[in-house]
Amino acid sequence: MRIHVLGAGAGGGFPQWNCNCRNCDGVRHGTIRASARTQSSITLSADDENWVLFNASPDVLQQVRSFPALQPGRELRDSAIRAILLIDAQIDHTTGLYMLREHRQPHQLWCTDLVREDLSTGNPLFKVLGHYSGLDLHDIPLDGTGFAMDGVPGLRFDALPLISNAPPYSPHRDRPQPGDNIGVTVTDEKSGKRLFYAPGLGQMEDHVWRAMQAADCVLVDGTLWTDDEMIRLGASNKLSREMGHLPLSGEGGMLGWLAELPKSTRKILIHINNTNPILDEDSLERAELTRRGIEVAHDGMEIIL
């Protein structure tokens, strides 16, 4: 299984267009050692020919151009993206569907019932796309049965509900329901290797922890370093957990959980907010990750399982 990170940033990317925090100002002016990141999305394949896209970020056109495998050029209108899976209904994970509207046939799109509801009512993206190529919608089961995708051979998918937060236009905002956000285990049927992907994870639950322990690689939420990071900077009045993201540091933080995984597990953080000090490659926080054997995802990163 080949996983390609199209975008590793949180909503707004890095640098964020209107932000002058130390990180954003530093990467613009070259005063810190850091790399720009587009908004989070990955694509993966078992055969290097048929790819599934996880989330469609607002940066999707730039991301597709940066990864030629998604454009094989076999005919006038072509794409190697055979299916799209949505982790949630957030703007930074779905707006890119508008950019993919000029398709020859409906996109094969997988999402939960609650994500379908949010993208049909509160943010009627699905209705708008019905005027273009349209969508062939498939429900993601959350009962542990797993599923396969037509056109994406060699991969098995198992989704589980996460406690995070729904978007502001959802009736479930600040009242999370099972299916607002999911994590997904992808298994390569030939090698048996497993990836666990969860870019938005607000609370560790037993079933989530079991999925992480069973994976060969975890690609998980690294949004903020501390719970009060955005409040201290004056960028928000909400804690990290209130926004649906388990902070990296502190009691019960992501770093503590990752430390309990088997040494053989590859541990990678994704969905990194522009304010997070780990973006500065010379920061003490980044050094702490290195000491712990934890990687920070970047645009263009390749993971082979």
CSV table of C-alpha atoms in Angstrom, one decimal:
chain,number,residue,atom,x,y,z
A,1,MET,CA,0.0,0.0,0.0
A,2,ARG,CA,1.3,3.4,-1.0
A,3,ILE,CA,0.1,6.5,0.9
A,4,HIS,CA,0.8,9.9,-0.4
A,5,VAL,CA,0.2,13.0,1.8
A,6,LEU,CA,-1.4,15.6,-0.4
A,7,GLY,CA,-1.8,18.2,2.4
A,8,ALA,CA,-0.7,18.1,6.0
A,9,GLY,CA,-2.0,21.4,7.3
A,10,ALA,CA,-5.2,22.1,9.3
A,11,GLY,CA,-7.9,24.5,8.0
A,12,GLY,CA,-6.4,27.5,6.4
A,13,GLY,CA,-3.1,25.8,5.6
A,14,PHE,CA,0.3,27.1,6.5
A,15,PRO,CA,0.9,30.0,6.4
A,16,GLN,CA,-2.7,31.0,6.9
A,17,TRP,CA,-3.7,33.8,4.6
A,18,ASN,CA,-4.5,36.4,7.3
A,19,CYS,CA,-2.3,35.2,10.1
A,20,ASN,CA,0.9,36.8,11.4
A,21,CYS,CA,1.7,34.5,14.2
A,22,ARG,CA,5.4,33.6,14.8
A,23,ASN,CA,5.1,30.6,12.5
A,24,CYS,CA,3.2,32.2,9.6
A,25,ASP,CA,5.3,35.4,9.6
A,26,GLY,CA,8.5,33.3,10.0
A,27,VAL,CA,7.8,31.0,7.0
A,28,ARG,CA,6.9,34.0,4.8
A,29,HIS,CA,10.1,35.9,5.6
A,30,GLY,CA,12.4,32.9,6.1
A,31,THR,CA,13.2,33.6,9.7
A,32,ILE,CA,12.3,30.1,10.8
A,33,ARG,CA,13.1,26.7,9.3
A,34,ALA,CA,9.7,25.5,8.2
A,35,SER,CA,7.8,24.2,5.1
A,36,ALA,CA,4.4,25.5,3.8
A,37,ARG,CA,1.5,23.0,4.0
A,38,THR,CA,-1.8,22.8,2.2
A,39,GLN,CA,-4.9,21.6,3.9
A,40,SER,CA,-5.1,18.0,5.0
A,41,SER,CA,-5.8,15.2,2.6
A,42,ILE,CA,-4.2,11.9,1.6
A,43,THR,CA,-4.5,9.5,-1.3
A,44,LEU,CA,-3.6,5.8,-1.3
A,45,SER,CA,-3.5,2.8,-3.6
A,46,ALA,CA,-2.5,-0.8,-3.6
A,47,ASP,CA,-1.5,-1.0,-7.2
A,48,ASP,CA,-0.2,2.6,-8.0
A,49,GLU,CA,-3.0,2.9,-10.6
A,50,ASN,CA,-6.3,3.2,-8.8
A,51,TRP,CA,-6.4,5.7,-6.0
A,52,VAL,CA,-8.9,6.7,-3.3
A,53,LEU,CA,-8.9,10.3,-2.1
A,54,PHE,CA,-9.4,10.9,1.6
A,55,ASN,CA,-11.1,14.3,1.9
A,56,ALA,CA,-11.2,17.0,-0.8
A,57,SER,CA,-9.5,20.1,0.5
A,58,PRO,CA,-9.9,23.6,-0.9
A,59,ASP,CA,-6.3,23.1,-2.2
A,60,VAL,CA,-7.2,19.9,-4.2
A,61,LEU,CA,-6.2,21.3,-7.6
A,62,GLN,CA,-2.8,22.3,-6.4
A,63,GLN,CA,-2.5,18.9,-4.7
A,64,VAL,CA,-3.5,16.9,-7.8
A,65,ARG,CA,-1.0,18.9,-9.9
A,66,SER,CA,1.8,18.1,-7.4
A,67,PHE,CA,1.2,14.3,-7.7
A,68,PRO,CA,1.3,13.2,-11.3
A,69,ALA,CA,0.1,9.6,-10.5
A,70,LEU,CA,-3.4,11.1,-10.2
A,71,GLN,CA,-3.4,12.2,-13.8
A,72,PRO,CA,-2.3,9.3,-16.0
A,73,GLY,CA,-3.3,11.1,-19.2
A,74,ARG,CA,-4.8,8.1,-20.9
A,75,GLU,CA,-7.6,10.1,-22.7
A,76,LEU,CA,-8.9,13.6,-23.1
A,77,ARG,CA,-10.6,13.7,-19.7
A,78,ASP,CA,-8.9,11.4,-17.2
A,79,SER,CA,-8.2,10.8,-13.5
A,80,ALA,CA,-6.8,8.0,-11.4
A,81,ILE,CA,-9.0,9.0,-8.5
A,82,ARG,CA,-11.5,6.1,-8.4
A,83,ALA,CA,-13.3,7.0,-5.1
A,84,ILE,CA,-13.5,9.7,-2.5
A,85,LEU,CA,-14.0,9.2,1.2
A,86,LEU,CA,-15.0,12.0,3.6
A,87,ILE,CA,-13.8,11.8,7.2
A,88,ASP,CA,-16.3,14.5,8.2
A,89,ALA,CA,-18.3,17.4,6.8
A,90,GLN,CA,-15.8,20.2,7.6
A,91,ILE,CA,-15.2,22.9,5.0
A,92,ASP,CA,-11.5,22.2,4.9
A,93,HIS,CA,-12.2,18.5,4.0
A,94,THR,CA,-15.1,19.0,1.5
A,95,THR,CA,-14.9,22.3,-0.4
A,96,GLY,CA,-12.5,20.7,-2.9
A,97,LEU,CA,-15.4,18.7,-4.3
A,98,TYR,CA,-16.5,21.9,-6.1
A,99,MET,CA,-13.1,21.9,-7.9
A,100,LEU,CA,-13.7,18.4,-9.1
A,101,ARG,CA,-17.1,19.1,-10.5
A,102,GLU,CA,-16.1,18.8,-14.2
A,103,HIS,CA,-16.0,15.0,-14.3
A,104,ARG,CA,-17.3,12.7,-17.0
A,105,GLN,CA,-19.3,10.6,-14.6
A,106,PRO,CA,-20.5,10.9,-11.0
A,107,HIS,CA,-17.8,10.6,-8.4
A,108,GLN,CA,-17.9,7.5,-6.2
A,109,LEU,CA,-18.2,9.1,-2.8
A,110,TRP,CA,-18.2,7.4,0.6
A,111,CYS,CA,-19.5,9.1,3.8
A,112,THR,CA,-21.6,8.5,6.9
A,113,ASP,CA,-25.3,9.3,7.1
A,114,LEU,CA,-24.6,12.3,9.3
A,115,VAL,CA,-22.0,13.8,6.9
A,116,ARG,CA,-24.5,13.3,4.0
A,117,GLU,CA,-27.1,15.2,6.1
A,118,ASP,CA,-24.8,18.1,6.8
A,119,LEU,CA,-23.7,18.4,3.2
A,120,SER,CA,-27.3,18.2,1.9
A,121,THR,CA,-28.9,20.7,4.3
A,122,GLY,CA,-26.7,23.0,6.5
A,123,ASN,CA,-24.1,23.3,3.7
A,124,PRO,CA,-25.9,21.9,0.6
A,125,LEU,CA,-22.8,21.1,-1.3
A,126,PHE,CA,-24.2,17.8,-2.5
A,127,LYS,CA,-27.2,19.5,-4.0
A,128,VAL,CA,-25.1,22.0,-5.9
A,129,LEU,CA,-22.9,19.2,-7.3
A,130,GLY,CA,-26.0,17.6,-8.6
A,131,HIS,CA,-26.0,20.2,-11.3
A,132,TYR,CA,-22.6,19.1,-12.6
A,133,SER,CA,-21.2,15.5,-12.7
A,134,GLY,CA,-23.1,14.6,-9.6
A,135,LEU,CA,-22.2,12.0,-6.9
A,136,ASP,CA,-22.8,8.3,-6.5
A,137,LEU,CA,-23.1,8.2,-2.8
A,138,HIS,CA,-22.2,5.2,-0.6
A,139,ASP,CA,-22.9,4.9,3.1
A,140,ILE,CA,-19.9,4.1,5.4
A,141,PRO,CA,-20.9,1.3,7.8
A,142,LEU,CA,-19.9,2.0,11.4
A,143,ASP,CA,-20.9,-1.5,12.8
A,144,GLY,CA,-17.5,-3.1,12.3
A,145,THR,CA,-18.4,-5.0,9.1
A,146,GLY,CA,-15.9,-3.1,6.9
A,147,PHE,CA,-16.2,-2.5,3.2
A,148,ALA,CA,-14.4,-2.5,-0.1
A,149,MET,CA,-14.6,0.0,-3.0
A,150,ASP,CA,-15.3,-0.8,-6.6
A,151,GLY,CA,-12.4,0.3,-8.7
A,152,VAL,CA,-9.9,0.3,-5.8
A,153,PRO,CA,-8.6,-3.2,-5.7
A,154,GLY,CA,-6.5,-4.7,-2.9
A,155,LEU,CA,-7.7,-2.5,0.0
A,156,ARG,CA,-10.2,-3.1,2.8
A,157,PHE,CA,-11.7,-0.3,4.8
A,158,ASP,CA,-13.0,-0.3,8.4
A,159,ALA,CA,-14.5,2.9,9.8
A,160,LEU,CA,-15.2,3.7,13.4
A,161,PRO,CA,-16.9,6.8,15.0
A,162,LEU,CA,-14.8,9.4,16.8
A,163,ILE,CA,-15.7,12.0,19.4
A,164,SER,CA,-14.7,15.3,17.7
A,165,ASN,CA,-16.9,18.2,16.7
A,166,ALA,CA,-19.3,18.8,13.8
A,167,PRO,CA,-19.0,21.9,11.6
A,168,PRO,CA,-20.8,25.2,12.6
A,169,TYR,CA,-23.6,24.5,10.1
A,170,SER,CA,-24.4,21.2,11.6
A,171,PRO,CA,-27.3,20.6,14.2
A,172,HIS,CA,-24.7,18.5,16.1
A,173,ARG,CA,-22.3,21.3,16.7
A,174,ASP,CA,-20.8,21.0,20.2
A,175,ARG,CA,-23.1,17.9,20.7
A,176,PRO,CA,-21.1,15.2,18.8
A,177,GLN,CA,-23.0,12.2,17.4
A,178,PRO,CA,-21.5,8.9,16.2
A,179,GLY,CA,-20.8,9.5,12.5
A,180,ASP,CA,-20.0,13.2,12.6
A,181,ASN,CA,-16.3,12.3,12.5
A,182,ILE,CA,-14.7,8.9,11.8
A,183,GLY,CA,-11.3,7.2,11.8
A,184,VAL,CA,-10.5,4.6,9.2
A,185,THR,CA,-8.3,1.5,9.2
A,186,VAL,CA,-7.1,0.6,5.7
A,187,THR,CA,-5.7,-2.9,5.2
A,188,ASP,CA,-3.6,-4.0,2.3
A,189,GLU,CA,-5.2,-7.4,1.5
A,190,LYS,CA,-1.9,-8.8,0.1
A,191,SER,CA,0.6,-7.8,2.8
A,192,GLY,CA,-1.9,-7.5,5.7
A,193,LYS,CA,-0.4,-4.1,6.7
A,194,ARG,CA,-2.7,-1.6,8.3
A,195,LEU,CA,-2.9,2.2,8.3
A,196,PHE,CA,-5.1,4.0,10.9
A,197,TYR,CA,-6.1,7.5,9.7
A,198,ALA,CA,-7.8,10.1,12.0
A,199,PRO,CA,-7.0,13.8,11.3
A,200,GLY,CA,-9.6,14.9,13.8
A,201,LEU,CA,-9.6,13.1,17.1
A,202,GLY,CA,-11.0,14.9,20.2
A,203,GLN,CA,-11.1,12.1,22.8
A,204,MET,CA,-9.5,8.7,23.1
A,205,GLU,CA,-12.0,5.9,23.4
A,206,ASP,CA,-11.4,2.2,23.8
A,207,HIS,CA,-12.4,1.2,20.3
A,208,VAL,CA,-10.1,3.9,18.8
A,209,TRP,CA,-7.2,2.8,21.0
A,210,ARG,CA,-7.6,-0.8,19.9
A,211,ALA,CA,-7.6,0.3,16.2
A,212,MET,CA,-4.4,2.3,16.8
A,213,GLN,CA,-2.7,-0.6,18.6
A,214,ALA,CA,-3.5,-2.9,15.7
A,215,ALA,CA,-2.1,-0.6,13.0
A,216,ASP,CA,1.4,-0.7,11.5
A,217,CYS,CA,1.2,3.1,11.0
A,218,VAL,CA,-1.0,5.7,12.7
A,219,LEU,CA,-1.5,9.0,10.9
A,220,VAL,CA,-3.3,11.0,13.5
A,221,ASP,CA,-4.4,14.4,14.7
A,222,GLY,CA,-1.6,16.8,15.5
A,223,THR,CA,-3.5,20.0,15.3
A,224,LEU,CA,-2.4,21.9,18.4
A,225,TRP,CA,0.5,21.5,20.9
A,226,THR,CA,-1.4,22.6,24.0
A,227,ASP,CA,-5.1,22.7,24.9
A,228,ASP,CA,-5.1,26.5,25.4
A,229,GLU,CA,-2.8,27.3,22.4
A,230,MET,CA,-5.4,29.3,20.4
A,231,ILE,CA,-6.6,31.2,23.5
A,232,ARG,CA,-3.1,32.2,24.6
A,233,LEU,CA,-2.4,33.6,21.2
A,234,GLY,CA,-5.8,35.5,21.0
A,235,ALA,CA,-6.8,33.5,17.9
A,236,SER,CA,-9.8,31.8,19.4
A,237,ASN,CA,-11.8,31.5,22.7
A,238,LYS,CA,-11.9,27.7,22.5
A,239,LEU,CA,-9.7,25.0,23.9
A,240,SER,CA,-8.3,22.4,21.5
A,241,ARG,CA,-10.6,19.7,22.9
A,242,GLU,CA,-13.6,22.0,22.5
A,243,MET,CA,-12.7,22.2,18.8
A,244,GLY,CA,-12.6,18.5,18.6
A,245,HIS,CA,-8.8,18.0,18.7
A,246,LEU,CA,-6.9,16.2,21.4
A,247,PRO,CA,-3.8,18.4,22.1
A,248,LEU,CA,-0.4,16.8,21.7
A,249,SER,CA,1.0,17.7,25.2
A,250,GLY,CA,-0.5,17.7,28.7
A,251,GLU,CA,-2.3,15.1,30.7
A,252,GLY,CA,-4.1,12.7,28.4
A,253,GLY,CA,-2.6,14.3,25.3
A,254,MET,CA,-1.7,12.5,22.1
A,255,LEU,CA,2.0,12.2,22.9
A,256,GLY,CA,1.2,10.1,26.0
A,257,TRP,CA,-1.0,7.8,23.9
A,258,LEU,CA,1.5,7.4,21.1
A,259,ALA,CA,4.2,6.5,23.7
A,260,GLU,CA,2.2,3.4,24.7
A,261,LEU,CA,2.0,2.0,21.1
A,262,PRO,CA,4.4,-0.8,20.1
A,263,LYS,CA,7.9,0.4,19.2
A,264,SER,CA,7.3,-1.1,15.7
A,265,THR,CA,4.4,1.3,15.0
A,266,ARG,CA,5.2,4.2,12.7
A,267,LYS,CA,3.7,7.3,14.3
A,268,ILE,CA,3.0,10.4,12.2
A,269,LEU,CA,1.1,13.6,13.0
A,270,ILE,CA,-1.1,15.3,10.4
A,271,HIS,CA,-3.6,18.2,10.3
A,272,ILE,CA,-1.1,20.6,11.9
A,273,ASN,CA,-2.5,24.0,12.7
A,274,ASN,CA,-0.5,27.1,11.6
A,275,THR,CA,0.1,28.1,15.2
A,276,ASN,CA,1.6,24.7,16.3
A,277,PRO,CA,5.3,25.2,17.3
A,278,ILE,CA,6.2,21.8,15.8
A,279,LEU,CA,6.1,23.4,12.4
A,280,ASP,CA,9.3,25.2,13.3
A,281,GLU,CA,11.9,22.4,12.7
A,282,ASP,CA,14.3,24.0,15.2
A,283,SER,CA,11.8,24.3,18.0
A,284,LEU,CA,12.0,22.5,21.4
A,285,GLU,CA,8.7,20.9,20.6
A,286,ARG,CA,9.9,19.5,17.4
A,287,ALA,CA,13.0,18.1,19.1
A,288,GLU,CA,10.7,16.4,21.6
A,289,LEU,CA,8.9,14.7,18.8
A,290,THR,CA,12.1,13.5,17.3
A,291,ARG,CA,13.2,12.2,20.7
A,292,ARG,CA,10.0,10.2,20.9
A,293,GLY,CA,10.3,8.8,17.3
A,294,ILE,CA,7.2,10.8,16.1
A,295,GLU,CA,7.1,12.2,12.6
A,296,VAL,CA,5.4,15.3,11.3
A,297,ALA,CA,3.6,14.9,8.0
A,298,HIS,CA,4.4,17.3,5.2
A,299,ASP,CA,3.0,17.8,1.7
A,300,GLY,CA,4.4,15.2,-0.6
A,301,MET,CA,5.3,12.7,2.1
A,302,GLU,CA,5.3,9.0,1.0
A,303,ILE,CA,4.4,6.1,3.3
A,304,ILE,CA,4.8,2.5,2.0
A,305,LEU,CA,3.2,-0.3,4.0
